[in-house]
mmCIF file of C-alpha atoms and ligand atoms in Angstrom:
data_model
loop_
_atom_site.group_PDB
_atom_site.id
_atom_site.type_symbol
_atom_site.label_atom_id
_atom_site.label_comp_id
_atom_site.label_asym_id
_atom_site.label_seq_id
_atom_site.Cartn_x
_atom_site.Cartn_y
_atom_site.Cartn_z
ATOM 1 C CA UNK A 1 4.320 6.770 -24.590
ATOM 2 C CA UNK A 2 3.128 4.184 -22.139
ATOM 3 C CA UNK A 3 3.982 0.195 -22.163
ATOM 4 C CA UNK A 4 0.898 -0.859 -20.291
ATOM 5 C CA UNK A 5 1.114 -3.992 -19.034
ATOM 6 C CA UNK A 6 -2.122 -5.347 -16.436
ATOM 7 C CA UNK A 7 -0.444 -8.111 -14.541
ATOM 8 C CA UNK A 8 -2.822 -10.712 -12.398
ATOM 9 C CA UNK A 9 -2.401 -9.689 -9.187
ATOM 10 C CA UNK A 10 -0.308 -7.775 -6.638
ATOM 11 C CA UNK A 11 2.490 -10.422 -6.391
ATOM 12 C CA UNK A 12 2.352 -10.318 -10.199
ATOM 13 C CA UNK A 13 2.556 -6.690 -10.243
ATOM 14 C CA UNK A 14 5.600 -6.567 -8.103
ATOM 15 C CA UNK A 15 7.252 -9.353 -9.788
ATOM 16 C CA UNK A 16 6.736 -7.427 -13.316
ATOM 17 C CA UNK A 17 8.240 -4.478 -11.576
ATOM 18 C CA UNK A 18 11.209 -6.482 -10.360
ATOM 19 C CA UNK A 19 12.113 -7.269 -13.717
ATOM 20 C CA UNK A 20 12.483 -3.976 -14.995
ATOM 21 C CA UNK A 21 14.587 -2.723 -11.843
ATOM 22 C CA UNK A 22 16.879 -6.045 -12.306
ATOM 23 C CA UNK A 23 17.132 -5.047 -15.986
ATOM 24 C CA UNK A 24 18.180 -1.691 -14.906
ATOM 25 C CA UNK A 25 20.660 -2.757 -12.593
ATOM 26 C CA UNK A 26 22.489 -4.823 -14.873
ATOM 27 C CA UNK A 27 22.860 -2.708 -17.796
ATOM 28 C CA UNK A 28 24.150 0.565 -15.278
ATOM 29 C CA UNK A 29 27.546 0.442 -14.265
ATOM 30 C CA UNK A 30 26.083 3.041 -11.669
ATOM 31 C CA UNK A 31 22.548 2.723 -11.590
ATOM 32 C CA UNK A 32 20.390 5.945 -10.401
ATOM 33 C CA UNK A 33 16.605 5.020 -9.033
ATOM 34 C CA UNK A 34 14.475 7.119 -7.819
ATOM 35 C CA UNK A 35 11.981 5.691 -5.372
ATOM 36 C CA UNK A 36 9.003 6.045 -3.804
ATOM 37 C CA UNK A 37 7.361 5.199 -0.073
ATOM 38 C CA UNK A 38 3.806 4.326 -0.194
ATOM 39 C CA UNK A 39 2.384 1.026 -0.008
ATOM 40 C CA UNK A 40 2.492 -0.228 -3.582
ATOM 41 C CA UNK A 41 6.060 -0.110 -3.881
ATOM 42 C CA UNK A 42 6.770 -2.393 -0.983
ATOM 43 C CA UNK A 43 6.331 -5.753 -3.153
ATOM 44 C CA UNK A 44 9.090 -4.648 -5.754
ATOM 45 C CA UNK A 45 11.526 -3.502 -2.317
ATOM 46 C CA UNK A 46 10.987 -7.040 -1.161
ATOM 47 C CA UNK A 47 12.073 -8.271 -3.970
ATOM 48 C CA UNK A 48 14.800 -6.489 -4.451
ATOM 49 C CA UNK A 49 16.038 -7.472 -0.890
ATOM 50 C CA UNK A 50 15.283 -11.291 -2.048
ATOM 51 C CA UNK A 51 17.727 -10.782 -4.457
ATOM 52 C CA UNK A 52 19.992 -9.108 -2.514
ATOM 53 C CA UNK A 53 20.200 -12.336 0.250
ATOM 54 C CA UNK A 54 20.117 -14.144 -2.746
ATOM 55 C CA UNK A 55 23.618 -13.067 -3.677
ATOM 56 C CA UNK A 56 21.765 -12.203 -7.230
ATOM 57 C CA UNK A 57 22.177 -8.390 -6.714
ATOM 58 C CA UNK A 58 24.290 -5.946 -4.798
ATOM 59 C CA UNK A 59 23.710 -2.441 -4.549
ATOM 60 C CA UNK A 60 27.204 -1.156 -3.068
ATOM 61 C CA UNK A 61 27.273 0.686 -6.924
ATOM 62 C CA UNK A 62 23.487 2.333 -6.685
ATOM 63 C CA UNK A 63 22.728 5.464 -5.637
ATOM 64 C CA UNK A 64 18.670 6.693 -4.957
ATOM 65 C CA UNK A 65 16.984 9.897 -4.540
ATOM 66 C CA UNK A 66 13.320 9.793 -3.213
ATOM 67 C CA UNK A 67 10.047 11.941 -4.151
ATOM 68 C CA UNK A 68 9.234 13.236 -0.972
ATOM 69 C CA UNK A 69 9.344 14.012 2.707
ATOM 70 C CA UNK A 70 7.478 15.492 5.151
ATOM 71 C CA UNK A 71 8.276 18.737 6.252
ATOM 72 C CA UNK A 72 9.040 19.570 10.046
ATOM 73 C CA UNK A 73 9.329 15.777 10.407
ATOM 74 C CA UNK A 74 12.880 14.283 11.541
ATOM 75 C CA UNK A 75 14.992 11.807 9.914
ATOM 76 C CA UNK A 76 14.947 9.592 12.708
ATOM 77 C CA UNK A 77 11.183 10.309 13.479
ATOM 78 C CA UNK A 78 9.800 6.671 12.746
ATOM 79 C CA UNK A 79 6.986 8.197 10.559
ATOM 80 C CA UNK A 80 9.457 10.207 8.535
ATOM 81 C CA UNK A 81 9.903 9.054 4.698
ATOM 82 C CA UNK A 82 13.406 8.037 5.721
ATOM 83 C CA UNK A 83 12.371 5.789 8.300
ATOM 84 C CA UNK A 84 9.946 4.116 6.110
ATOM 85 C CA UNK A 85 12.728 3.476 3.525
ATOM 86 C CA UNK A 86 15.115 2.769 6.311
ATOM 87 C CA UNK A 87 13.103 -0.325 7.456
ATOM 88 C CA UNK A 88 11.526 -1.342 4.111
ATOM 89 C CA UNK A 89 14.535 -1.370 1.780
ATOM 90 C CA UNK A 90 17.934 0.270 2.989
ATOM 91 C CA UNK A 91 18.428 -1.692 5.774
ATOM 92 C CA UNK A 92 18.063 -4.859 4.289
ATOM 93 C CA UNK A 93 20.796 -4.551 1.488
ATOM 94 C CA UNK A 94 24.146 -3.352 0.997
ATOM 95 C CA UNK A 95 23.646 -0.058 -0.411
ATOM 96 C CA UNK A 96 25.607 2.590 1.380
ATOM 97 C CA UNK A 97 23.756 5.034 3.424
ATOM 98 C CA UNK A 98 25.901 8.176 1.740
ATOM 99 C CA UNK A 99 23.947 7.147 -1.204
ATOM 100 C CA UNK A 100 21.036 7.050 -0.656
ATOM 101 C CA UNK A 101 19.080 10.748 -1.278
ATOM 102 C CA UNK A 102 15.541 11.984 0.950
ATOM 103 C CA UNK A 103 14.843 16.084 1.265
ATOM 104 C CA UNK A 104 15.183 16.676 4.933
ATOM 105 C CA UNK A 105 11.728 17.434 6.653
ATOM 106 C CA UNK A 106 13.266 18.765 9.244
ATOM 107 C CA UNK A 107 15.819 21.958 7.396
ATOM 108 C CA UNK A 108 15.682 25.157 8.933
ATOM 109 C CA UNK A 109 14.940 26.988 5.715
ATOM 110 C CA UNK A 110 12.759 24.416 3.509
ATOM 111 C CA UNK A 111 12.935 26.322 0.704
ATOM 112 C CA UNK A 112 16.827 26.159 0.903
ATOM 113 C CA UNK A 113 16.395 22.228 1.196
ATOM 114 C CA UNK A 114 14.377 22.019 -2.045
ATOM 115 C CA UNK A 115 16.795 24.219 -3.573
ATOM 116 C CA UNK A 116 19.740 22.059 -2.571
ATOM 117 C CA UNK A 117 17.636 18.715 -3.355
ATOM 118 C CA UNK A 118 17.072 19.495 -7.077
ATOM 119 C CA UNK A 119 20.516 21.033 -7.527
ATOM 120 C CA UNK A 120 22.284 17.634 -6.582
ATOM 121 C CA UNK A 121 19.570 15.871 -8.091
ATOM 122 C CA UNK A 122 19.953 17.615 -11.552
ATOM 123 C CA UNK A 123 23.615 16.696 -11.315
ATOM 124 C CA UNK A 124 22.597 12.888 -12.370
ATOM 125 C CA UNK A 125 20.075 11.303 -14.235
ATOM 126 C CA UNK A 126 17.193 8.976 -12.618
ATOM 127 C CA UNK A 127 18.057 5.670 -15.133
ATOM 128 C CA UNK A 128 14.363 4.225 -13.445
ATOM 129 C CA UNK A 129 12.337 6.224 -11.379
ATOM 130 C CA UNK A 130 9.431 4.270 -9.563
ATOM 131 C CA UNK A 131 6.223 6.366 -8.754
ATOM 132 C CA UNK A 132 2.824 5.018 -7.254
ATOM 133 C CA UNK A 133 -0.243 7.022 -7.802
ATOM 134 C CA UNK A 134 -2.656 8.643 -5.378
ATOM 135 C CA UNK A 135 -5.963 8.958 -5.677
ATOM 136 C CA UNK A 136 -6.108 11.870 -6.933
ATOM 137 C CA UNK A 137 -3.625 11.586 -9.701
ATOM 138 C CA UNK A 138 -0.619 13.080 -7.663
ATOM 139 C CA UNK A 139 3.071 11.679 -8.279
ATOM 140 C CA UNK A 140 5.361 12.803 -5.911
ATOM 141 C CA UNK A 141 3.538 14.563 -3.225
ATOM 142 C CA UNK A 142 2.423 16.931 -6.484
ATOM 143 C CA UNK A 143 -1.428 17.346 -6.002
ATOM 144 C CA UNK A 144 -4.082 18.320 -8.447
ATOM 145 C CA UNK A 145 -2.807 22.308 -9.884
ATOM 146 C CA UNK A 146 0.549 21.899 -9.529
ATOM 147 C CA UNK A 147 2.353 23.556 -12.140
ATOM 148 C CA UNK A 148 3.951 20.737 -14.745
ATOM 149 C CA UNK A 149 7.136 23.003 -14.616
ATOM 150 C CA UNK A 150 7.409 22.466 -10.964
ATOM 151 C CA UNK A 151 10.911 21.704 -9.863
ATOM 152 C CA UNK A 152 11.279 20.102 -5.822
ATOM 153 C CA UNK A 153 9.401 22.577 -3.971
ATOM 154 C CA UNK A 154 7.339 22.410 -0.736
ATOM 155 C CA UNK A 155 3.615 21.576 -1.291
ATOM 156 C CA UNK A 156 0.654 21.619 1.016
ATOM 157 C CA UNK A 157 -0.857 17.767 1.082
ATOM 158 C CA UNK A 158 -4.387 18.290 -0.215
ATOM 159 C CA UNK A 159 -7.120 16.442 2.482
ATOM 160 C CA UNK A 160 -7.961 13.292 0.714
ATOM 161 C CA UNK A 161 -3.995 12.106 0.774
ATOM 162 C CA UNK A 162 -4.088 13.255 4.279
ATOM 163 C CA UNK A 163 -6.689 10.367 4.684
ATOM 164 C CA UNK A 164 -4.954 7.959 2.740
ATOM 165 C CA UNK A 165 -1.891 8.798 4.633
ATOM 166 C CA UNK A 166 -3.536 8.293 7.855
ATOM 167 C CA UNK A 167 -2.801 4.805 8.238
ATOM 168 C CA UNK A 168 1.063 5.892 8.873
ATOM 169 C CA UNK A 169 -0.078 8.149 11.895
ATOM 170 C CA UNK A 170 -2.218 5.724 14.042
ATOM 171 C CA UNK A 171 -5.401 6.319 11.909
ATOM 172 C CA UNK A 172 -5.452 9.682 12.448
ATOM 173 C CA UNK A 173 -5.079 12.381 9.700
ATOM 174 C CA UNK A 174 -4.852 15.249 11.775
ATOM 175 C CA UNK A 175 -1.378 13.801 12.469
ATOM 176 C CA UNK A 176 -0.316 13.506 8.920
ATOM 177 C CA UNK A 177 1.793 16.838 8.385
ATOM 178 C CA UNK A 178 -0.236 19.537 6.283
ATOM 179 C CA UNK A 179 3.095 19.569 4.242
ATOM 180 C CA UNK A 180 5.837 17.950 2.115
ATOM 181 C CA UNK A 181 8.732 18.715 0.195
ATOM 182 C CA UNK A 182 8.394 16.856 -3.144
ATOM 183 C CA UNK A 183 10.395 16.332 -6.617
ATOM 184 C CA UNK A 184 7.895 18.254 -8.995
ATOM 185 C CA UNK A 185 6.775 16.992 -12.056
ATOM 186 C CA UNK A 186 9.887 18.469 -14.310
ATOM 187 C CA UNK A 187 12.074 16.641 -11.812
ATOM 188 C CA UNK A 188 10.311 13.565 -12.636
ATOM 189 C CA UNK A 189 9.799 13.699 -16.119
ATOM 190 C CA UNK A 190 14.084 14.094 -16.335
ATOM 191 C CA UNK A 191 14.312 10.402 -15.441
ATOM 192 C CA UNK A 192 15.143 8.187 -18.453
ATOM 193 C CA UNK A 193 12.586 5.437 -17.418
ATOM 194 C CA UNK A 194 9.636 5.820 -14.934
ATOM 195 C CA UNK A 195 7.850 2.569 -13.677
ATOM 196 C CA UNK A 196 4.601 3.635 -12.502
ATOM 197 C CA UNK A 197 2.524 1.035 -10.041
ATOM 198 C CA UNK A 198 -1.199 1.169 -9.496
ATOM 199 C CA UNK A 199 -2.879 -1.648 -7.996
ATOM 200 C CA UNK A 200 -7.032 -1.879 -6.515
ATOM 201 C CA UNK A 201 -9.749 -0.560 -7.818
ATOM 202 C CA UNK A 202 -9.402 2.928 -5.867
ATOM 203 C CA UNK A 203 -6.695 3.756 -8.260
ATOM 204 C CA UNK A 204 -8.704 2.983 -12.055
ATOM 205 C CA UNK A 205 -9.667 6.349 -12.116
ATOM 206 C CA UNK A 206 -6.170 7.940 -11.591
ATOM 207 C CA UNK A 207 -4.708 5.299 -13.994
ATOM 208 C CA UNK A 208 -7.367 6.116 -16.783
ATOM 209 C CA UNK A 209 -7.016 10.229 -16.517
ATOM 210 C CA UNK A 210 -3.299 9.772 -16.294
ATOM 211 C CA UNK A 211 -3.504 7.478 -19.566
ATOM 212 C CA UNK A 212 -6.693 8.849 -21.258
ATOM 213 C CA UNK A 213 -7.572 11.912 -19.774
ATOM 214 C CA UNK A 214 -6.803 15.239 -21.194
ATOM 215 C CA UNK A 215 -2.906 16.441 -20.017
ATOM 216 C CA UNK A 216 -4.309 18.659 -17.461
ATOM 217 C CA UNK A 217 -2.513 20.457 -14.350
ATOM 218 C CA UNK A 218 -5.324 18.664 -12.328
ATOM 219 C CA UNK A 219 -4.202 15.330 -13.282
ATOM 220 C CA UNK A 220 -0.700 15.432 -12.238
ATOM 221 C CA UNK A 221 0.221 12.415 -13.765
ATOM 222 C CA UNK A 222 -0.696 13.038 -16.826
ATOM 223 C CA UNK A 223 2.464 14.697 -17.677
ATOM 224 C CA UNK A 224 3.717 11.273 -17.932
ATOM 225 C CA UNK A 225 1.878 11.328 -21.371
ATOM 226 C CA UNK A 226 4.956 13.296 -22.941
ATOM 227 C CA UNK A 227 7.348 10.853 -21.596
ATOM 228 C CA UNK A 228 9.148 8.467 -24.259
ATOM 229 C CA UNK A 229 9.665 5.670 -21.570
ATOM 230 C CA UNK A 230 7.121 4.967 -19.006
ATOM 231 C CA UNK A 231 5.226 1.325 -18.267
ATOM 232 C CA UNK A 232 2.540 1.347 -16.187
ATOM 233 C CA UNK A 233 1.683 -2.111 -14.336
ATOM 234 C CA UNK A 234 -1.478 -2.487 -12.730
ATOM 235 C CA UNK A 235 -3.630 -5.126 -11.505
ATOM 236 C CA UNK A 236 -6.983 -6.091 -13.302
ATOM 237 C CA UNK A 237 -9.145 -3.611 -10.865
ATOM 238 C CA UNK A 238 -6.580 -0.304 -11.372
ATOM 239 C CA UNK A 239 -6.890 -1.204 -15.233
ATOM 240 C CA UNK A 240 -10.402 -1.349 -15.161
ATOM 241 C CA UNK A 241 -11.478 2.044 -16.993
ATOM 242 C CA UNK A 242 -8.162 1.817 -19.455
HETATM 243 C C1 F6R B 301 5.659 8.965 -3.204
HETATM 244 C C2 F6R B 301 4.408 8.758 -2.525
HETATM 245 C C3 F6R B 301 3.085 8.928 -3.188
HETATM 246 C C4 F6R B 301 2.475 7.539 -3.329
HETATM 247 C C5 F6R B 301 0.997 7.628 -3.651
HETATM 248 C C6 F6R B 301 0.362 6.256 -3.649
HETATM 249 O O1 F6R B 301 6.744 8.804 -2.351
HETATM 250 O O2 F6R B 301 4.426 8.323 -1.414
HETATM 251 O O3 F6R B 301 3.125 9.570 -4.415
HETATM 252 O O4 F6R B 301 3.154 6.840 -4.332
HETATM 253 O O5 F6R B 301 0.367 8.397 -2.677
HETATM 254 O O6 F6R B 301 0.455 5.731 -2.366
HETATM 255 P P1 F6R B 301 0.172 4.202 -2.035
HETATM 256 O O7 F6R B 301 1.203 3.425 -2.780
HETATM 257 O O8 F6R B 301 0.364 4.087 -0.561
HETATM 258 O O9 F6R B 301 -1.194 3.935 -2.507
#
């Protein structure tokens, strides 16, 4: 079922975001979110640090997990998903480092890592999980056929996000790794509440498969249509075909 609300603009869009993750973090005596990186996000992380040097919210009781990482890409590599969360969010509040959850690019047995991932990640529950889209309909770093059952696996980054990714890896795709550990899409779907952000006119394709579309393995966020609990927000031009 999907609350669909088409806020005015990006500022708007974060803002209506905000809401929900200040809701969230009131009623939780220990919130979970799950996050993602990206670009749309980065509205509803400032935000969230606003109200953290606000003194409205803390986050010393919140704990996160992410979607995805790169694989054979360091924590402390500055184009690592852990970086980007570093400098966008984690740094700028009070939430403790021991708390906050990214698959390590960088394991020596990937397969291990996703193994360990979901098996600490499936001993909580995700009270609001954030997601952006891609292009192509992918949540996560789960591209067009993967399987809805998927639990966090590694997946090979099909080359349109590579593109889109690009700008992370000085305009160059052939920089952007060819793979990623993500959450899969039965990860994701065990989160109580999803928020899911779209915003430009890019995205109003994704947004009306994932909404309207048949629930197809090549949409991978159509899945979300079984979900009790998800609101979409979008601007006017990601709402366009809904
Ligand atoms: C999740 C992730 C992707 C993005 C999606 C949209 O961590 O990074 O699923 O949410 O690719 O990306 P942006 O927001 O940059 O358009």
């Amino acid at each position: 079922m999907f609350t669909i609300i088409v806020a005015e603009n990006y500022e708007e869009v974060s803002h209506e975001a905000s809401k929900l993750m200040r809701e969230t973090l009131r009623s939780k005596e220990n919130p979970v979110l799950g996050l993602a990186a990206g670009s749309t996000p980065l509205g509803l992380y400032e935000e969230m640090i606003t109200d953290y040097i606000l003194g409205n919210t803390s986050y010393r009781k919140v704990r996160t997990w992410n979607l995805d990482e790169y694989l054979g890409v360091p924590e402390n590599d500055p184009h690592s998903r852990r970086s980007f969360m570093n400098e966008h969010l984690f740094e700028k509040i009070d939430i403790f480092r021991e708390n906050t959850h990214i698959p390590r690019g960088d394991a020596s047995d990937p397969e291990e890592e996703c193994r360990r991932y979901e098996e600490e990640l499936q001993k909580t529950v995700i009270d609001l999980q954030i997601l952006g889209i891609g292009r192509d309909g992918h949540i996560g770093f789960n591209e067009p056929g993967t399987p809805f059952d998927a639990l966090t696996h590694v997946t090979t980054l099909t080359e349109e996000t590579r593109n889109d990714n690009a700008r992370y890896f000085d305009g160059n795709p052939l920089l952007v790794p060819e793979k990623a550990i993500t959450m899969g899409p039965a990860s994701i779907m065990r989160a109580r509440n999803i928020v899911i952000i779209a915003t430009g006119e890019a995205k109003a394709d994704a947004v009306y498969k994932m909404i309207k579309g048949p629930q197809k393995e090549s949409c991978p966020a159509s899945i979300l249509q079984d979900h009790s609990h998800v609101t979409v927000i979008t601007d006017p031009a990601a709402a366009a075909r809904i």
